[in-house]
Amino acid sequence: MHQSKNSQVVSLDSDMEILYEKACEEGIETAFSRAKQSAARCPFGSAGVCCRHCLEGPCRIAPNGKGPQRGICGADADTIVARNLLTTLIEGVAGHAEHGREIALALLEAAGGHSDYPIKGIDKLYKVATGLGLDTNGKTVEEIAKAVALKALEDYQKQTGIMNWLTLHAQQQSIEKWNELGITPINIHLEISKAVTRTTMGCDADPVNLLLGCLTMGLVDGYGGLHLSTDLQDILFGVPKVVKSKFKLGVIKPDMVNIAVHGHVPLLSEKVVEWSRKLSAEAEEVGATGVNVVGVCCSGNEILMRHGVPAASSFSSQELVIVTGLLEAMVVDVQCIMPGVQKVAECYHTEIITTLPYIKIAGATHIDFHTHEADKAAQAIVRKAIANFKKRDFQKTSNFTGTVEAYAGFSTEQIVEALGALNAKEPLQPLIDAIASGAIRGVAAIVGCTNPRELQDFGNVTVAKELLKNNVLVVATGCAAHSLAKHNLMNMEGLEYCGESLRGVLQAVGQAAGLPSLPPTLHMGSCVDNSRPADLLTAVANFLGVEIKDLPAVGTCPETHSPKALAIGTFFLANGVDVHIGVDPQVSGSKLVTDVLCNGVADEGLNLDKLFGGKLIYEQDPVKAAAILLRRIEEKRLALGLSSNFNPETSL
Ligand code: BF8
Ligand code: SF4
C-alpha cells in the first residue's frame, strides 16, 4: 500500500506511529519529539561555515557577504567548509576502522585457540589468504587465520606502501589514479591521524587539498573499514546465505523474554543469540516461553544475515522499541546508540546494558565484554534479561502482531551462487546479459540510515520503488534495508513494484536457485557490508574489462544521519560511482566545495565527476532523486554502447 507523506507524522510504519503517540501521551521524550523541538536549524552550522577548531573561535562566516568573511586565523569559507567535511568523515571512518580492528584481534585470538569463537568460514579464509598472497600450502586453518589477522593488523601499522586490503580489493586502474593524485592510503591509523592534523588550526588551508584528504578517508573507510571487517567477519562467523526472517514490531513476543541487540560489531550479538537459545529453559522457570532476540540497527542486520534473527527497528525508532514495554533488556556495543535510550528505559523495566569500556551511558548497567570471555558475558546478559521478566508491568505494554516476511543473506558469494544456477561456468554472465539487453537498466545500492528529522522509511522506500519500476536492480544495506523490508520490498509481494523485465530476471534467477523468485530488493547486510555491493561491481567490471566508474551503477542514501554513511559514500565516489544523498551534507557555505563534489562534467573547474566518473547528488525529494539517478544510469549505458534513452540535452 502506498502511503502519502502527509498522512504520517514520524514514520511510514504505522506501528511506530502508534508508539510515538503513546510516548507523547506518557510524556516520554524520543528522538522524534526532540527533532520537532529542534526543528529550526542553525544556518551557520547547516552551511558548514562554523569553525571551532581552536580557542580563538568559534568563528563563523556570514553567508550573505555582510559580516566576517574569514575566521580570526584567516581561514575563509572554502577552507572552513572543507575542513569541517573532513572532520565529519574522520568520525565516520574511525568507527569502521575500530570495528575492523576489533574483529582482527578476535580472529588473531581465535587462531591462537584461546577464544570463545570457532572459525566457521574456512572457504573465505582460504580465499582471503590467497588474495593477500599468503602461502596456504600445508598450513593449518589456525596458522592461516593467524597470518590473515596479522596482515589485517599490519594495515593499522605499516609505514610505507599501500594498505593490504586496498590492494586486495581495488581495481588496478583505480589504484593508479589514486597514486597519481597522491591519495592512496598507507595505513588506517596513520591516515586518520594525518587527517586530524590537517584539519587543525594552522595546517591544511587549501580547500581542494582538503577535499583530496576527504577522498583518502573514503578509501580508508571502504577498504580498511568495510572490506576488512566483512572479510574477517565472514571468516569468523561464516559467509551469509539466503535466509527468511521477519521485520516490524510483531517480532517482539509478549510471552517471551525479549532482548534487543543494538550496535554494530557482531562479536557480542552472535554470543547473545547463542546463549538466548541455550538458556531458554531458565526463561521457562520465570513464566516465559523462552528467550527471544530481536535486532536493532546494524547488529540486527548482522544476526539477521547469518542466523535469520528478526529485526525490530532501524535507527530513528530505537527508543520506541522500548516503549512497547516488552523489552527485558537492550544490550548494546558501539555506534548509533542514542543516549536517549536510557531515559526511555527508566520509564519501563527495560535494562540497558553497555558492554565496551569506552562506550558507557550514565544510569545503564555495564557488563564488560571481552572476546576471550564472551560466553561468560553473554550468559550474564541473558540471565539479567530473564530476571527482569518478572518486573514487566503488563499495564504498560503494547502488543503488536504484524510482521513482514523478508529474505536476507545476499552476500556477494550467495548472489554469484544463485546466478551460477543459470550458468555454472560463468555465473556473472546472466547478470551481464540482462544489463546488456536492457532487461535490467542498471544497479543501485540503497544504503544508510533513518533520521529522526525525516519521515521514517519515506525516502528509502520511495527511491526504491521509483528505481524498481524502471527496472533497476536494487540491493540494500544498513537501516535502509530495514525500511525496504518493512514495506514488502524484500518478499515476493513486492515484486509488483518491479518493472516487467526486472521481475522476469528476478524470477528466472530465483527459480533456478530454488526460490519462488529473488525478492525485489536484495539485503546485502550491515553498513560495513557495503563492501559486498562494491565487490559485486568490481567482479562485474573486471569480467567486462572495464572500470567500476563505467558501469550503470549508483548509490543512494536517502535518509542518512551518520558521518559513517558519508564516509561510505566517499568511498563509492572515489570509485566513480554516483552517490545520492537526501539529507543536507552541510557544505553549501562554500561554492568551491559544492562545485567539486556535485558539479557535472560540463563545469569548467575541478570536479569529482571529471576526476573519477561519479559525483555527489544532493536532492531531498526522493522522486526527483530517483529521476536523476536513472538519467545517470542511462548516461553510463550510452557510454558503454548499450541501449539508452539518455538525452544530453536534458542532462543535469
Ligand atoms: O552502520 S545505517 S543509522 S545503524 S550508520 Fe547507524 Fe546509519 Fe543505521 Fe548501521 Ni549505518
Ligand atoms: Fe577561528 Fe581559525 Fe580557530 Fe577556526 S581555526 S576557530 S576559523 S581561528
XYZ file of C-alpha atoms and ligand atoms in Angstrom:
670
model
C 0.000 0.000 0.000
C 1.401 3.384 -0.895
C 1.126 5.920 1.893
C 1.209 9.598 1.233
C 3.862 11.556 3.056
C 1.395 13.785 4.872
C -0.767 11.107 6.425
C 2.016 10.131 8.832
C 3.757 12.170 11.487
C 7.069 10.423 12.133
C 7.108 7.123 10.248
C 5.598 5.265 7.315
C 5.488 2.332 9.728
C 2.067 2.636 11.374
C 3.192 0.639 14.437
C 5.887 3.221 15.094
C 3.296 5.968 14.734
C 1.198 4.286 17.448
C 4.184 4.029 19.772
C 5.193 7.605 19.091
C 1.723 8.733 20.145
C 1.911 6.517 23.223
C 5.274 8.042 24.151
C 3.917 11.568 23.680
C 0.848 10.810 25.798
C 3.004 9.399 28.570
C 5.364 12.367 28.415
C 8.262 10.238 27.231
C 10.739 12.113 25.105
C 12.125 10.431 21.996
C 14.331 11.471 19.102
C 11.224 12.230 17.063
C 9.875 14.669 19.664
C 13.307 16.188 20.200
C 13.651 16.636 16.433
C 10.453 18.661 16.477
C 11.783 20.808 19.338
C 14.982 21.404 17.352
C 13.212 21.947 14.049
C 14.941 25.275 13.380
C 18.497 24.610 12.332
C 21.407 26.962 12.889
C 22.091 28.488 9.445
C 25.857 28.637 10.063
C 26.169 25.002 11.072
C 23.893 23.937 8.228
C 26.076 25.740 5.696
C 29.220 24.275 7.261
C 30.724 27.712 7.932
C 31.018 27.494 11.710
C 34.516 26.632 12.941
C 35.592 25.611 16.428
C 38.915 24.118 15.558
C 40.726 26.371 18.044
C 40.082 28.583 21.020
C 40.326 31.786 19.021
C 36.873 30.771 17.825
C 34.189 29.777 17.460
C 34.340 31.713 14.215
C 31.633 31.823 11.618
C 31.372 33.259 8.152
C 28.374 35.389 7.325
C 26.815 33.584 4.347
C 25.336 36.680 2.702
C 28.658 38.502 2.429
C 27.685 41.033 5.087
C 29.869 40.406 8.112
C 33.057 38.439 8.688
C 34.293 36.556 5.625
C 37.245 34.946 7.407
C 37.868 33.397 10.798
C 40.335 35.053 13.180
C 43.183 32.952 11.722
C 42.246 33.999 8.201
C 40.505 30.777 7.127
C 37.823 31.544 4.560
C 34.502 29.789 3.979
C 36.019 27.303 1.499
C 38.707 26.215 3.941
C 36.300 26.011 6.871
C 33.680 24.017 4.949
C 36.271 21.590 3.511
C 37.889 21.178 6.921
C 34.542 20.509 8.579
C 33.686 17.916 5.948
C 37.000 16.179 6.537
C 36.354 16.200 10.296
C 32.952 14.592 9.730
C 34.494 11.915 7.538
C 37.193 11.173 10.102
C 34.436 10.486 12.647
C 32.741 8.079 10.274
C 35.942 6.313 9.254
C 37.164 5.909 12.834
C 34.078 3.896 13.743
C 34.502 1.496 10.856
C 38.249 1.279 11.452
C 37.734 0.330 15.100
C 35.183 -2.237 14.011
C 37.771 -3.848 11.729
C 40.496 -3.743 14.352
C 38.312 -5.463 16.947
C 37.449 -8.229 14.525
C 41.105 -8.606 13.507
C 42.102 -9.024 17.151
C 39.278 -11.512 17.671
C 40.485 -13.526 14.690
C 44.049 -13.485 15.981
C 42.788 -14.764 19.320
C 40.686 -17.448 17.649
C 43.733 -18.518 15.624
C 45.643 -18.900 18.877
C 42.977 -21.240 20.218
C 42.192 -19.016 23.235
C 38.829 -17.859 22.071
C 35.150 -18.500 22.511
C 34.761 -18.123 18.736
C 35.380 -21.039 16.403
C 36.481 -20.171 12.853
C 33.474 -21.000 10.670
C 34.219 -19.506 7.246
C 37.022 -21.767 6.080
C 36.429 -21.215 2.329
C 36.514 -17.474 2.831
C 39.686 -17.802 4.887
C 41.445 -19.535 2.001
C 40.092 -17.027 -0.495
C 41.271 -14.016 1.523
C 44.622 -15.622 2.352
C 45.263 -16.412 -1.305
C 44.206 -12.911 -2.320
C 46.695 -11.497 0.159
C 49.438 -13.630 -1.391
C 49.859 -15.836 1.670
C 51.148 -19.360 1.287
C 48.465 -21.780 2.468
C 50.221 -24.978 1.418
C 50.494 -27.471 4.236
C 49.259 -24.868 6.760
C 46.561 -25.469 9.357
C 43.426 -23.329 9.492
C 44.775 -21.693 12.641
C 48.086 -20.854 11.011
C 46.375 -19.313 8.009
C 43.933 -17.406 10.206
C 46.826 -16.028 12.235
C 48.628 -14.891 9.083
C 45.454 -13.201 7.780
C 44.816 -11.483 11.128
C 48.401 -10.198 11.208
C 48.053 -8.883 7.657
C 44.927 -7.044 8.781
C 46.681 -5.566 11.798
C 49.545 -4.540 9.521
C 47.012 -2.241 7.864
C 46.977 -0.290 11.121
C 50.768 -0.139 11.398
C 52.772 -0.209 8.186
C 54.650 2.986 7.385
C 55.227 2.553 3.665
C 53.418 1.086 0.669
C 49.676 0.686 0.216
C 47.089 -0.777 2.593
C 46.912 -4.548 2.090
C 43.116 -4.573 1.949
C 43.088 -1.906 -0.736
C 45.466 -3.908 -2.930
C 43.320 -6.973 -2.239
C 40.056 -5.450 -3.455
C 40.583 -2.345 -5.588
C 40.860 -2.275 -9.349
C 44.373 -1.672 -10.648
C 43.297 1.257 -12.832
C 41.767 2.950 -9.799
C 44.899 2.420 -7.731
C 46.955 4.088 -10.452
C 44.594 7.055 -10.491
C 44.712 7.386 -6.702
C 48.509 7.101 -6.752
C 48.737 9.899 -9.294
C 46.615 12.098 -7.065
C 48.654 11.109 -4.019
C 45.589 9.965 -2.105
C 46.260 6.230 -1.697
C 46.252 5.306 1.984
C 49.236 3.621 3.659
C 47.716 2.513 6.934
C 44.407 3.201 8.633
C 45.609 4.823 11.853
C 48.281 6.832 10.082
C 45.741 8.302 7.670
C 43.231 9.107 10.408
C 45.938 10.775 12.455
C 47.229 12.705 9.442
C 43.714 13.814 8.565
C 43.076 15.051 12.112
C 46.332 17.002 11.932
C 45.469 18.670 8.661
C 42.091 19.858 9.999
C 43.586 21.695 12.956
C 44.308 25.437 13.098
C 47.284 26.446 11.035
C 47.609 23.278 8.956
C 45.985 22.446 5.638
C 44.265 25.578 4.324
C 43.836 24.579 0.682
C 40.212 23.517 0.218
C 40.978 21.361 -2.824
C 43.791 19.610 -0.998
C 41.456 19.091 1.964
C 38.910 17.516 -0.376
C 41.589 15.156 -1.657
C 42.128 14.304 2.013
C 38.413 13.513 2.187
C 38.866 11.020 -0.642
C 41.720 9.326 1.214
C 39.331 8.957 4.153
C 36.803 7.390 1.769
C 39.399 4.843 0.661
C 40.402 4.094 4.248
C 36.736 3.571 5.049
C 35.994 1.364 2.066
C 38.995 -0.909 2.276
C 40.196 -0.593 5.875
C 36.742 -0.319 7.447
C 34.174 -2.057 5.270
C 36.084 -4.717 3.339
C 38.413 -5.651 6.151
C 35.511 -6.010 8.606
C 33.310 -8.016 6.240
C 36.116 -10.360 5.190
C 37.182 -11.144 8.731
C 33.602 -11.476 9.969
C 32.845 -13.897 7.172
C 35.949 -15.875 8.202
C 34.919 -15.948 11.869
C 31.159 -16.334 11.563
C 30.652 -17.731 8.062
C 29.514 -16.169 4.792
C 25.782 -15.305 4.854
C 23.411 -17.392 2.787
C 19.805 -16.723 1.850
C 17.620 -16.736 4.912
C 13.972 -15.929 5.521
C 13.034 -13.819 8.509
C 10.663 -11.151 9.755
C 10.574 -7.407 10.328
C 8.374 -4.997 12.316
C 7.323 -4.794 15.949
C 5.363 -8.033 15.884
C 8.715 -9.812 16.187
C 8.692 -8.846 19.885
C 6.860 -11.644 21.709
C 4.678 -10.828 24.750
C 5.052 -14.344 26.203
C 8.849 -14.416 25.920
C 11.848 -12.755 27.495
C 12.740 -10.163 24.866
C 16.291 -8.955 24.317
C 17.102 -6.311 21.728
C 20.676 -6.293 20.463
C 21.793 -2.954 19.168
C 25.047 -1.632 17.809
C 27.425 -2.938 15.189
C 30.241 -5.381 15.866
C 28.718 -8.875 15.767
C 31.081 -10.319 18.387
C 28.569 -9.541 21.126
C 25.338 -10.169 19.241
C 26.481 -13.584 17.945
C 27.014 -14.741 21.519
C 23.767 -13.270 22.836
C 21.885 -15.179 20.126
C 23.732 -18.382 21.032
C 23.080 -18.087 24.770
C 19.476 -16.954 24.399
C 18.855 -20.335 22.784
C 20.892 -22.282 25.332
C 19.245 -20.645 28.360
C 15.686 -20.990 27.133
C 14.786 -23.410 29.947
C 15.717 -20.798 32.549
C 13.221 -18.414 30.952
C 10.510 -21.004 31.421
C 11.247 -21.012 35.133
C 10.160 -17.360 35.356
C 6.966 -17.988 33.405
C 8.120 -17.070 29.887
C 8.056 -19.459 26.947
C 11.685 -18.802 26.032
C 14.158 -16.076 25.141
C 13.531 -14.015 22.021
C 16.295 -11.920 20.490
C 15.366 -9.082 18.145
C 17.696 -6.872 16.181
C 18.042 -3.109 16.090
C 20.148 -1.202 13.536
C 23.217 -2.938 12.107
C 23.730 -5.524 14.858
C 20.242 -6.534 13.824
C 21.378 -6.802 10.217
C 24.399 -8.924 11.149
C 22.430 -11.573 13.065
C 19.638 -11.448 10.531
C 22.081 -12.198 7.714
C 23.718 -15.148 9.461
C 21.010 -16.525 11.776
C 17.695 -15.208 10.482
C 17.102 -13.314 13.731
C 14.109 -10.985 13.172
C 14.551 -7.208 13.181
C 12.537 -4.798 15.305
C 13.792 -1.361 14.416
C 16.136 0.823 12.452
C 17.983 3.786 13.916
C 15.416 6.553 14.291
C 12.814 4.487 16.182
C 15.238 2.665 18.509
C 13.718 4.293 21.608
C 10.196 3.367 20.535
C 11.084 -0.324 20.736
C 11.414 0.183 24.490
C 8.032 1.948 24.591
C 6.396 -1.421 23.791
C 7.089 -2.170 27.474
C 8.029 -5.667 26.350
C 11.821 -5.484 26.351
C 13.625 -7.043 29.278
C 16.991 -5.780 28.065
C 18.586 -3.805 25.309
C 22.217 -4.795 25.001
C 24.484 -2.502 23.048
C 28.055 -2.345 21.848
C 29.095 0.587 19.695
C 27.755 3.224 17.270
C 24.310 4.653 16.617
C 23.116 4.016 20.170
C 21.175 7.096 21.172
C 21.984 8.228 24.705
C 18.204 8.780 24.940
C 17.511 5.036 25.242
C 18.405 5.108 28.935
C 15.832 7.773 29.854
C 13.127 5.871 27.991
C 14.178 2.596 29.615
C 13.792 4.204 33.056
C 10.076 4.595 32.332
C 9.816 0.806 31.985
C 11.520 -2.276 33.406
C 13.976 -2.440 30.494
C 17.637 -2.689 31.407
C 20.098 -1.030 29.046
C 23.344 -2.985 29.133
C 26.515 -1.433 27.754
C 29.419 -3.763 27.061
C 32.517 -1.842 25.997
C 34.731 0.025 28.451
C 34.820 3.067 26.183
C 31.091 3.137 25.419
C 29.007 3.736 28.540
C 25.720 5.512 29.266
C 25.092 7.057 32.674
C 22.477 5.032 34.529
C 22.865 1.938 32.359
C 24.177 -1.408 33.588
C 27.664 -2.180 32.376
C 28.968 -5.693 31.727
C 32.474 -5.733 30.289
C 32.607 -7.861 27.182
C 35.930 -9.444 26.193
C 36.276 -11.904 23.360
C 38.209 -14.401 25.484
C 35.327 -14.438 27.972
C 32.481 -13.854 25.543
C 30.429 -16.840 26.691
C 30.592 -15.721 30.298
C 29.460 -12.178 29.492
C 26.684 -13.332 27.148
C 25.336 -15.705 29.801
C 25.310 -12.913 32.368
C 23.468 -10.643 29.947
C 20.814 -13.220 29.043
C 20.322 -14.114 32.721
C 19.816 -10.448 33.607
C 17.122 -10.218 30.968
C 15.448 -13.373 32.269
C 15.456 -11.970 35.794
C 13.809 -8.779 34.524
C 10.837 -10.620 33.033
C 9.101 -10.677 36.430
C 9.399 -6.896 36.671
C 7.428 -6.340 33.481
C 4.354 -4.189 34.047
C 1.678 -5.606 31.771
C -0.415 -2.452 32.305
C 2.172 -0.585 30.292
C 2.753 -2.966 27.416
C 1.682 -2.596 23.786
C 1.479 -5.763 21.745
C 1.952 -5.741 18.010
C 1.159 -8.802 15.995
C 2.028 -7.634 12.500
C 5.225 -8.852 10.931
C 6.510 -8.704 7.370
C 8.380 -11.602 5.867
C 11.739 -10.758 4.327
C 14.546 -12.590 2.607
C 18.088 -11.600 3.534
C 21.555 -13.120 3.410
C 22.522 -11.945 -0.076
C 26.277 -11.919 0.272
C 28.151 -11.460 -2.994
C 29.026 -15.159 -2.828
C 25.342 -16.029 -2.432
C 24.315 -13.873 -5.385
C 27.032 -15.403 -7.555
C 25.927 -18.872 -6.447
C 22.307 -18.095 -7.357
C 23.397 -16.814 -10.781
C 25.508 -19.946 -11.142
C 22.307 -21.973 -11.297
C 21.762 -20.382 -14.712
C 25.342 -20.503 -15.889
C 27.672 -22.596 -13.768
C 30.758 -21.782 -15.840
C 30.343 -18.010 -15.970
C 27.949 -17.110 -13.127
C 28.127 -13.367 -13.822
C 27.100 -13.820 -17.449
C 23.302 -13.932 -16.840
C 23.502 -10.656 -14.881
C 25.632 -9.045 -17.554
C 23.345 -10.292 -20.322
C 20.340 -8.836 -18.501
C 22.081 -5.467 -18.189
C 23.292 -5.567 -21.782
C 19.834 -6.398 -23.137
C 18.300 -3.633 -21.041
C 16.084 -6.037 -19.067
C 17.990 -4.575 -16.123
C 18.879 -0.932 -16.770
C 21.451 -0.753 -14.004
C 22.233 -1.491 -10.392
C 21.527 0.707 -7.360
C 22.596 0.282 -3.767
C 20.196 1.899 -1.302
C 22.225 2.370 1.845
C 22.454 4.268 5.075
C 20.171 5.281 7.811
C 16.891 6.577 9.007
C 16.963 10.030 10.567
C 14.508 11.293 13.205
C 14.216 14.592 11.371
C 12.886 12.752 8.330
C 9.654 10.788 7.927
C 10.985 7.306 8.675
C 11.216 4.990 5.640
C 9.681 7.510 3.232
C 12.842 8.439 1.335
C 14.281 4.934 1.295
C 11.053 3.287 0.134
C 10.180 5.963 -2.421
C 13.590 5.897 -4.094
C 13.451 2.091 -4.154
C 10.013 1.942 -5.756
C 10.949 4.505 -8.401
C 14.085 2.578 -9.324
C 12.368 -0.811 -9.319
C 9.583 0.494 -11.524
C 12.263 1.491 -14.001
C 13.901 -1.943 -13.985
C 16.916 -1.117 -11.850
C 18.288 -3.973 -9.763
C 18.273 -2.762 -6.148
C 20.486 -4.015 -3.338
C 20.332 -2.626 0.187
C 22.291 -2.447 3.422
C 22.081 -0.788 6.823
C 18.953 0.805 8.187
C 17.762 1.491 4.640
C 17.360 -2.277 4.334
C 15.001 -2.196 7.350
C 12.856 0.403 5.581
C 12.602 -1.676 2.428
C 11.940 -4.924 4.273
C 9.140 -3.451 6.369
C 7.384 -2.270 3.230
C 7.327 -5.616 1.444
C 10.311 -4.906 -0.789
C 12.194 -7.980 0.407
C 9.440 -10.508 -0.116
C 7.564 -11.741 -3.150
C 4.590 -9.429 -2.599
C 6.814 -6.527 -3.527
C 7.535 -7.948 -6.974
C 4.517 -5.932 -8.115
C 6.636 -2.796 -7.752
C 9.192 -4.052 -10.272
C 9.119 -3.248 -13.933
C 8.218 -6.242 -16.042
C 11.673 -7.038 -17.382
C 13.345 -6.752 -13.970
C 10.679 -9.011 -12.478
C 11.352 -11.551 -15.213
C 15.062 -11.643 -14.364
C 14.420 -11.898 -10.616
C 12.020 -14.784 -11.194
C 14.319 -16.614 -13.592
C 17.351 -16.387 -11.282
C 15.333 -17.107 -8.146
C 13.603 -20.146 -9.606
C 16.848 -21.580 -10.916
C 18.224 -21.214 -7.387
C 15.221 -22.958 -5.819
C 13.258 -19.910 -4.626
C 9.884 -18.714 -5.945
C 11.806 -15.663 -7.200
C 14.522 -13.370 -5.976
C 12.877 -10.665 -3.858
C 12.546 -7.194 -5.408
C 15.492 -5.863 -3.392
C 18.446 -7.876 -2.117
C 19.528 -7.422 1.522
C 23.330 -7.466 1.492
C 23.897 -6.778 5.182
C 25.043 -4.130 7.614
C 26.798 -0.866 6.802
C 30.276 -2.403 6.819
C 28.814 -4.872 4.329
C 28.699 -2.108 1.749
C 31.872 -3.924 0.808
C 29.573 -6.552 -0.723
C 27.899 -4.365 -3.377
C 31.360 -2.916 -4.060
C 32.714 -6.434 -4.592
C 29.834 -7.276 -6.894
C 30.533 -4.181 -9.001
C 34.250 -4.944 -9.054
C 33.583 -8.514 -10.196
C 31.258 -7.338 -12.984
C 33.683 -4.600 -14.089
C 36.641 -6.991 -14.104
C 34.652 -9.568 -16.046
C 33.814 -6.950 -18.677
C 37.297 -5.475 -18.664
C 36.034 -2.011 -17.734
C 36.277 0.175 -14.637
C 33.609 0.412 -11.926
C 33.064 4.009 -12.995
C 31.907 2.774 -16.406
C 29.100 0.613 -15.035
C 25.497 1.814 -14.919
C 25.575 1.692 -11.135
C 24.614 4.232 -8.490
C 24.476 4.532 -4.723
C 21.784 6.340 -2.774
C 21.440 7.320 0.823
C 18.030 8.973 1.107
C 17.633 9.297 4.894
C 21.103 9.396 6.327
C 22.186 10.932 9.593
C 25.592 9.380 10.159
C 29.125 10.523 9.323
C 29.735 6.820 8.629
C 27.307 6.963 5.725
C 29.154 9.992 4.332
C 32.398 8.042 4.572
C 30.850 5.102 2.715
C 29.537 7.480 0.064
C 33.002 8.994 -0.352
C 34.429 5.510 -0.899
C 31.976 4.942 -3.742
C 32.687 8.408 -5.163
C 36.413 7.616 -5.275
C 35.489 4.574 -7.346
C 33.483 6.688 -9.773
C 30.011 5.707 -8.601
C 27.392 8.470 -8.420
C 26.125 8.874 -4.882
C 22.839 10.492 -3.947
C 22.228 11.895 -0.504
C 18.776 13.021 0.616
C 19.862 14.981 3.672
C 21.829 18.243 3.571
C 25.552 17.396 3.640
C 26.209 20.833 5.198
C 28.640 22.160 2.608
C 26.507 24.871 0.976
C 28.582 27.661 2.568
C 31.338 27.038 0.009
C 30.666 27.278 -3.703
C 34.036 25.739 -4.381
C 33.382 22.658 -2.233
C 29.864 22.241 -3.596
C 31.137 22.525 -7.167
C 33.926 19.989 -6.674
C 31.543 17.465 -5.091
C 28.356 17.993 -7.053
C 29.030 19.541 -10.439
C 28.782 17.616 -13.658
C 31.412 17.187 -16.337
C 30.173 20.288 -18.145
C 31.587 22.530 -15.434
C 34.835 24.385 -16.032
C 36.526 23.775 -12.699
C 37.851 20.725 -10.955
C 35.147 18.262 -10.021
C 34.733 14.684 -8.874
C 32.860 13.667 -11.973
C 35.803 14.648 -14.163
C 38.356 13.103 -11.826
C 36.615 9.818 -11.086
C 33.460 9.493 -13.193
C 30.872 9.924 -10.452
C 29.541 12.840 -8.414
C 27.599 13.680 -5.283
C 23.917 14.340 -5.903
C 22.095 16.195 -3.149
C 18.343 16.031 -3.622
C 15.803 15.941 -0.809
C 12.854 14.886 -2.943
C 13.140 11.096 -3.412
C 11.158 11.047 -6.666
C 13.382 13.710 -8.214
C 16.456 11.965 -6.827
C 15.471 8.695 -8.473
C 14.927 10.521 -11.778
C 18.453 11.955 -11.595
C 19.899 8.531 -10.768
C 18.013 6.957 -13.665
C 19.395 9.589 -16.012
C 22.924 8.907 -14.777
C 22.383 5.180 -15.336
C 21.228 5.810 -18.885
C 24.187 8.121 -19.474
C 26.586 5.370 -18.472
C 24.722 2.838 -20.591
C 25.164 5.103 -23.585
C 28.888 5.434 -22.937
C 29.161 1.634 -22.773
C 27.414 1.334 -26.130
C 24.267 -0.205 -24.611
C 20.688 0.739 -25.443
C 19.969 4.034 -23.731
C 17.341 6.722 -23.593
C 19.856 9.281 -22.354
C 19.383 12.661 -23.921
C 22.351 15.001 -23.382
C 20.019 17.971 -23.875
C 18.277 17.163 -20.610
C 21.383 16.158 -18.681
C 21.865 17.647 -15.216
O 26.022 1.497 10.476
S 22.599 2.618 8.775
S 21.775 4.547 11.419
S 22.928 1.574 12.329
S 25.039 4.463 10.421
Fe 23.608 3.729 12.082
Fe 23.036 4.513 9.710
Fe 21.767 2.540 10.810
Fe 24.403 0.841 10.909
Ni 24.954 2.512 9.297
Fe 38.523 30.554 14.050
Fe 40.581 29.705 12.550
Fe 40.327 28.873 15.077
Fe 38.611 28.048 13.226
S 40.784 27.611 13.293
S 38.104 28.729 15.285
S 38.450 29.856 11.887
S 40.662 30.969 14.381
